[in-house]
Short mmCIF file of C-alpha atoms in Angstrom, two decimals:
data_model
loop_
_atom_site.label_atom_id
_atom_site.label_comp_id
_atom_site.label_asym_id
_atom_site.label_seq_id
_atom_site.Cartn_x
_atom_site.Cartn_y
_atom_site.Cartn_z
CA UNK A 1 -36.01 31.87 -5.52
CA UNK A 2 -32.45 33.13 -4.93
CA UNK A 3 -30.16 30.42 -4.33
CA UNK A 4 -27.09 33.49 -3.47
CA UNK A 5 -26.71 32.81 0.13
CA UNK A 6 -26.36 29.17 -0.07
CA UNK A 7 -22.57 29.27 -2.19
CA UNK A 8 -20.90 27.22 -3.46
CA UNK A 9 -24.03 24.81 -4.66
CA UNK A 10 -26.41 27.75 -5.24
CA UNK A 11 -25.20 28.43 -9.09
CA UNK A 12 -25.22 24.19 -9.16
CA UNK A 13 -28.68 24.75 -7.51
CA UNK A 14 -29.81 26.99 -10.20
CA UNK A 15 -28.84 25.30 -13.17
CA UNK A 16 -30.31 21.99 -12.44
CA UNK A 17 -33.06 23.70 -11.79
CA UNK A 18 -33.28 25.63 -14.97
CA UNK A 19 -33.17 22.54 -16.80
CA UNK A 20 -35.40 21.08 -15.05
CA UNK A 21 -38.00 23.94 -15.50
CA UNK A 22 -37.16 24.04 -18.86
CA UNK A 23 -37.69 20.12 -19.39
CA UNK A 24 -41.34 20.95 -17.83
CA UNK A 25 -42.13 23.59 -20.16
CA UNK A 26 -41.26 22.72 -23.13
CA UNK A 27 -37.72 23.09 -24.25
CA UNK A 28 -36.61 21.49 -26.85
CA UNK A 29 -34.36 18.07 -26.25
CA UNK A 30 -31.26 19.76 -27.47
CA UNK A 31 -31.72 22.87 -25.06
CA UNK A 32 -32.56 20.43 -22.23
CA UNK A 33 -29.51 18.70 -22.44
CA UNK A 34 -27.56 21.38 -23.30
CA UNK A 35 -29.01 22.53 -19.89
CA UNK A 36 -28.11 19.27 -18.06
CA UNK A 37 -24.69 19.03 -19.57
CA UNK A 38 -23.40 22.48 -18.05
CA UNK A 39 -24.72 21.70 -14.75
CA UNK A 40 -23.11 18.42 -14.62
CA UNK A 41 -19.71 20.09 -15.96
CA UNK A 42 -20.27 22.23 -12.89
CA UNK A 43 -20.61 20.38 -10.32
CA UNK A 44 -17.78 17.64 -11.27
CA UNK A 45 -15.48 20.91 -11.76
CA UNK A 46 -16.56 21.94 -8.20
CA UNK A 47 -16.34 18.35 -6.33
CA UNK A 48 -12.65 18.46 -8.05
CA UNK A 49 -11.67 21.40 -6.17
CA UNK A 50 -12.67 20.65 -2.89
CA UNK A 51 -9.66 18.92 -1.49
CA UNK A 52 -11.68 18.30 1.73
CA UNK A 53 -13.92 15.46 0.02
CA UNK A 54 -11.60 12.89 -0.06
CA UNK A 55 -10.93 13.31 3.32
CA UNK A 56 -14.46 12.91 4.16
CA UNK A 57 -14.83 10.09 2.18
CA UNK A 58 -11.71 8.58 4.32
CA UNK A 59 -13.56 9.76 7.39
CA UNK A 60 -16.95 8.02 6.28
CA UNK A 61 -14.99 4.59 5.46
CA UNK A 62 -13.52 4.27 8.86
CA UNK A 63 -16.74 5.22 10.77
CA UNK A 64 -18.34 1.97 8.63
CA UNK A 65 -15.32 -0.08 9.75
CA UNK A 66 -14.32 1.27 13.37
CA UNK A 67 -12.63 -2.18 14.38
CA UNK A 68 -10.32 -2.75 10.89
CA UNK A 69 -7.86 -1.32 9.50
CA UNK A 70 -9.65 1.99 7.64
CA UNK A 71 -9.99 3.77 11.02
CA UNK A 72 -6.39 3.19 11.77
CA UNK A 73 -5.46 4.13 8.14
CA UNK A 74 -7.29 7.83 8.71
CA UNK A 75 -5.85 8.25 12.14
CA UNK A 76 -2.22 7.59 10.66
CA UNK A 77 -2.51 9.68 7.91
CA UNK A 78 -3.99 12.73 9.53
CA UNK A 79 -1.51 12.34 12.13
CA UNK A 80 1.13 12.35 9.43
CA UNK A 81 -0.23 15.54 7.74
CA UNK A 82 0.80 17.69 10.90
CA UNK A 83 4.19 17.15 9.80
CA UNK A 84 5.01 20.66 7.16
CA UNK A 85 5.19 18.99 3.92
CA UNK A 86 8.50 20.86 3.09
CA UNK A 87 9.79 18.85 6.43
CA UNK A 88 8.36 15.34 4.77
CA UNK A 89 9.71 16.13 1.64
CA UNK A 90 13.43 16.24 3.32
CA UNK A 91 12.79 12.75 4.84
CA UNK A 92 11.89 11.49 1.92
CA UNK A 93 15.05 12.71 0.67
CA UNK A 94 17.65 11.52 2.82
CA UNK A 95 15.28 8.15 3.38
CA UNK A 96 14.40 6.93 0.18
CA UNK A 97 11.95 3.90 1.62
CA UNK A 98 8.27 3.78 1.16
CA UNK A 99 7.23 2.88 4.89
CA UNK A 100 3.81 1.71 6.24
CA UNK A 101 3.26 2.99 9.43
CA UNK A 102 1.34 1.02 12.06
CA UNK A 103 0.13 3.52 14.42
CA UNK A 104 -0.10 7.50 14.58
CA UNK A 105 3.39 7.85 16.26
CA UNK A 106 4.83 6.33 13.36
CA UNK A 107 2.85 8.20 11.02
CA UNK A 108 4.80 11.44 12.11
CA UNK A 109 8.35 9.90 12.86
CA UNK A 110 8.17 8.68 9.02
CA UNK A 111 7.90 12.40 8.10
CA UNK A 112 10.59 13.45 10.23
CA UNK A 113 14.15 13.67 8.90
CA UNK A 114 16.37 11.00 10.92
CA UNK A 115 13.04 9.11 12.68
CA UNK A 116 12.04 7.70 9.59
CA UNK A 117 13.37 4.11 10.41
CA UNK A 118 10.69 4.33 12.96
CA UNK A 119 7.84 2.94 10.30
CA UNK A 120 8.32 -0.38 8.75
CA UNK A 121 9.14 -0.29 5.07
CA UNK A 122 6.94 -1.82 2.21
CA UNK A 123 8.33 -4.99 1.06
CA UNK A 124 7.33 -6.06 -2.63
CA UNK A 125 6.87 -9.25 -4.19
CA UNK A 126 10.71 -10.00 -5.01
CA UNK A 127 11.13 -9.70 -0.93
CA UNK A 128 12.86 -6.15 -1.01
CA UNK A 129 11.99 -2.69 0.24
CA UNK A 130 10.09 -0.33 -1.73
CA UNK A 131 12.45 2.67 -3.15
CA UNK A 132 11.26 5.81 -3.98
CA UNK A 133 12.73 6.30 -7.65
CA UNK A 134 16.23 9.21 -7.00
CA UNK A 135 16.08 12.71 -7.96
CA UNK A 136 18.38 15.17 -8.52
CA UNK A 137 16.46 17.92 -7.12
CA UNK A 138 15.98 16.08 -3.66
CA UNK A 139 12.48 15.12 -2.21
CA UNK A 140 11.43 18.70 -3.77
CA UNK A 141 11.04 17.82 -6.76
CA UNK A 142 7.36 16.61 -8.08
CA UNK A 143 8.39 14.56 -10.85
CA UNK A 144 10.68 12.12 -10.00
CA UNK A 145 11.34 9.54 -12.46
CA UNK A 146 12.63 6.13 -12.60
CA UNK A 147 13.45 3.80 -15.44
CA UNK A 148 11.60 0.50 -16.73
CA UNK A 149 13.68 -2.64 -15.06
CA UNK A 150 11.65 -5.29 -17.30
CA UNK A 151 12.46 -8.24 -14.90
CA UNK A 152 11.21 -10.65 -16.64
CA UNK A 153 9.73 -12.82 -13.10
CA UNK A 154 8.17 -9.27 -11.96
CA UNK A 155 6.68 -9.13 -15.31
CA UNK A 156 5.22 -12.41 -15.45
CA UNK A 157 3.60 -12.48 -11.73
CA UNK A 158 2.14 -9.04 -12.97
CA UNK A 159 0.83 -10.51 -16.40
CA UNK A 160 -0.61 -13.62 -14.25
CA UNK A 161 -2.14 -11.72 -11.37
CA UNK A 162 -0.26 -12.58 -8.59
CA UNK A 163 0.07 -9.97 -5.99
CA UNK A 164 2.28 -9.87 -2.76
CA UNK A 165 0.93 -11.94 0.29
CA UNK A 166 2.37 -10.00 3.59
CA UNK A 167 2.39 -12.26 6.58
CA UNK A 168 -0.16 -12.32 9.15
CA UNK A 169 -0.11 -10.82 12.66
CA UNK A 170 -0.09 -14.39 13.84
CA UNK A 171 0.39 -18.10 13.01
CA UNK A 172 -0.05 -21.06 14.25
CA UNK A 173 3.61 -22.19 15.68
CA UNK A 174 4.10 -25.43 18.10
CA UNK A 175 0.13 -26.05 18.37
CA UNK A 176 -0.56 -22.78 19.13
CA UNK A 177 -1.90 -18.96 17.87
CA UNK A 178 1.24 -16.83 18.02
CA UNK A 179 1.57 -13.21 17.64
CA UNK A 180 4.50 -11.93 15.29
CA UNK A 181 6.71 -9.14 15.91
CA UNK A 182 6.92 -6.32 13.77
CA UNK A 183 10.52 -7.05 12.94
CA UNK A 184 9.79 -10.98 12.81
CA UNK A 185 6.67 -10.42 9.95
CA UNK A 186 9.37 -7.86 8.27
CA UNK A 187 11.81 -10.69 8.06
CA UNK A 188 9.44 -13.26 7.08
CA UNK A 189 8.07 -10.91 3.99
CA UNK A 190 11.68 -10.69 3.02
CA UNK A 191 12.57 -14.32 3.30
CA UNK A 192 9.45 -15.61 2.03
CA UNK A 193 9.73 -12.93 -1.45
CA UNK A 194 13.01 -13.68 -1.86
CA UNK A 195 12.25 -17.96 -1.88
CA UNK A 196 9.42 -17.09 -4.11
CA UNK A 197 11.28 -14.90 -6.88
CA UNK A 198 14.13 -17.63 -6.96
CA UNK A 199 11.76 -20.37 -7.43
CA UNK A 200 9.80 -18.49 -10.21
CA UNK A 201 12.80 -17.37 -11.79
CA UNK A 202 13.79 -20.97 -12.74
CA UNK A 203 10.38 -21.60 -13.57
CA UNK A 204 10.68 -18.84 -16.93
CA UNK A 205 13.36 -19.97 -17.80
CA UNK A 206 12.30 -23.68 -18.38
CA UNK A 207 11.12 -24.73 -21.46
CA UNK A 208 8.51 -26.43 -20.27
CA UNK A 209 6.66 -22.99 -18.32
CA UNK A 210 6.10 -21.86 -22.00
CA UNK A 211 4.42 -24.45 -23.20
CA UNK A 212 1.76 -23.98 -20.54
CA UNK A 213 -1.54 -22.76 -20.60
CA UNK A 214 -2.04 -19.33 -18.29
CA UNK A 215 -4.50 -21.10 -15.99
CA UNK A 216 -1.73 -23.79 -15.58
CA UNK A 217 0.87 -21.04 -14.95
CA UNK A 218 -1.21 -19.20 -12.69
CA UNK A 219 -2.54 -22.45 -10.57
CA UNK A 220 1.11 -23.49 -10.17
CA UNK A 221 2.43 -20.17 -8.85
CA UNK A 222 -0.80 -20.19 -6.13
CA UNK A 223 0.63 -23.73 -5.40
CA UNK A 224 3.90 -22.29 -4.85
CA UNK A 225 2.74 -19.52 -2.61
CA UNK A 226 1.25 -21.97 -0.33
CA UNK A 227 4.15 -24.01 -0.04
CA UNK A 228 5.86 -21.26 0.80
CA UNK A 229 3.15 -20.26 3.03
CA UNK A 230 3.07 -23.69 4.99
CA UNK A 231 7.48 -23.52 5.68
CA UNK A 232 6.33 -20.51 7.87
CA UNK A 233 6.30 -22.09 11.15
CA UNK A 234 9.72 -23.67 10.38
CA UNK A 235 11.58 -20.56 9.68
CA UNK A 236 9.61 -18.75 12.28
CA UNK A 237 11.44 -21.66 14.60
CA UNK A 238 14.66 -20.54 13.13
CA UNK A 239 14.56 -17.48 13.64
CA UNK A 240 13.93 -17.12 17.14
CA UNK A 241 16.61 -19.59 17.68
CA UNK A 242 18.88 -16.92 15.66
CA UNK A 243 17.83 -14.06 17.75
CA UNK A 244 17.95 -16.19 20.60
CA UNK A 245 22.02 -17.48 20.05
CA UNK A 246 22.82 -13.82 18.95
CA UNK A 247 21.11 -12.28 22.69
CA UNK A 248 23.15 -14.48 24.31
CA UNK A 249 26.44 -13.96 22.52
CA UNK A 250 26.05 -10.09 23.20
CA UNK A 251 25.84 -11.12 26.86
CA UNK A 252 28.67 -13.32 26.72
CA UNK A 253 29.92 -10.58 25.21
CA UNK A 254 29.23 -7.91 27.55
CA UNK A 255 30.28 -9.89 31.19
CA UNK A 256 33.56 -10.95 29.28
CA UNK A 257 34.53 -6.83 29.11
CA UNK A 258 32.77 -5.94 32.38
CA UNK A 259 35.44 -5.00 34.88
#
């Protein structure tokens, strides 16, 4: 049978088949799997250049999880693909911030030079943004480099396994379920990284954090994050009380120069 018309499996087609035939008729082991090893190489050399795949793979994750975050995920980054990539790459230049953007809107306005600001940036465990690492050839250039910082709290959160908790959409704040803002979870992330790297960093420098077992190490840092985690409702109080104070200044403000 002639597997021409049905490229680009057909040659895959007819080498598994060949060793197959040849398995049933009497080739010798080494043949066979001389057989079987080229149409293996083939196939993973084909599935490598078919830049559609992980796409579909994308696809097929968010049509198993239509309600959680996946589908989002696909629609955002498809939506940010219509941006030219020469266009992205100049956004990325004069905006150096690795963003996460919530919705498909956002997805595109982080690609766009100027709009960027539009997507929330990525906050890391320290409780600062995410920087791209500078080039000297702008956002064009595909191998950007950055050097090793070796901070020595990074390196032992790393070493111990403890990865950075973003806040939720919502907590529970004066008896109640309460959605956060977008800019309120941003400040929180900050705050809250910020608390924790202080608080680690005088725990490595003690004496006494050496002397302890990693299990010991590691329990006491998931302590910490839950303390940490249980202030959140308290700062959450203070900070609406902040924004609060500074709204009304700026309308103090604005009737005290209004003609």
């Amino acid at each position: 049978m002639s597997y021409r018309r049905f490229e680009p499996v057909g040659l895959a087609a007819g080498l598994i088949a060949d060793a197959v035939h040849g398995m049933t008729k009497g080739d010798s082991e080494v043949v066979s799997q001389s057989k079987a090893d080229t149409a293996v190489k083939h196939v993973m050399r084909n599935l490598d250049d078919f830049p559609f795949l992980g796409t579909l793979a994308n696809l097929l994750q968010a049509v198993h999880d239509p309600v959680g975050g996946r589908a989002q995920s696909f629609i955002n980054r498809q939506a940010g693909s219509l941006v030219p990539a020469g266009v992205a790459n100049v956004a990325e230049t004069i905006d150096r911030t690795v963003r996460r953007p919530q919705s498909a809107l956002q997805a595109i306005e982080s690609r766009i030079p100027g709009l960027t600001h539009a997507a929330p940036p990525i906050v890391d465990i320290t409780g600062h943004t995410v920087q791209r690492p500078a080039s000297a050839l702008g956002g064009g250039n595909p191998f950007p480099f950055s050097t090793a910082k070796h901070d020595p709290v990074v390196d032992e959160l790393g070493r111990l396994g403890i990865s950075t908790s973003q806040p939720p959409m919502q907590i529970k704040w004066r008896g109640k379920p309460t959605p956060l803002t977008e800019g309120e979870r941003q400040q929180l992330a900050e705050e809250e990284g910020q608390e924790l790297y202080k608080r680690v960093s005088r725990l490595v420098q003690s004496g006494a954090w050496q002397k302890r077992t990693d299990d010991v190490k590691r329990k006491g840092l998931v302590e910490l994050h839950r303390m940490i985690d249980e202030a959140r409702p308290a700062r959450l109080s203070r900070m609406r009380r902040e924004a609060q104070n500074d709204l009304s200044g700026r309308s103090l403000r604005g009737a005290a120069t209004t003609p």
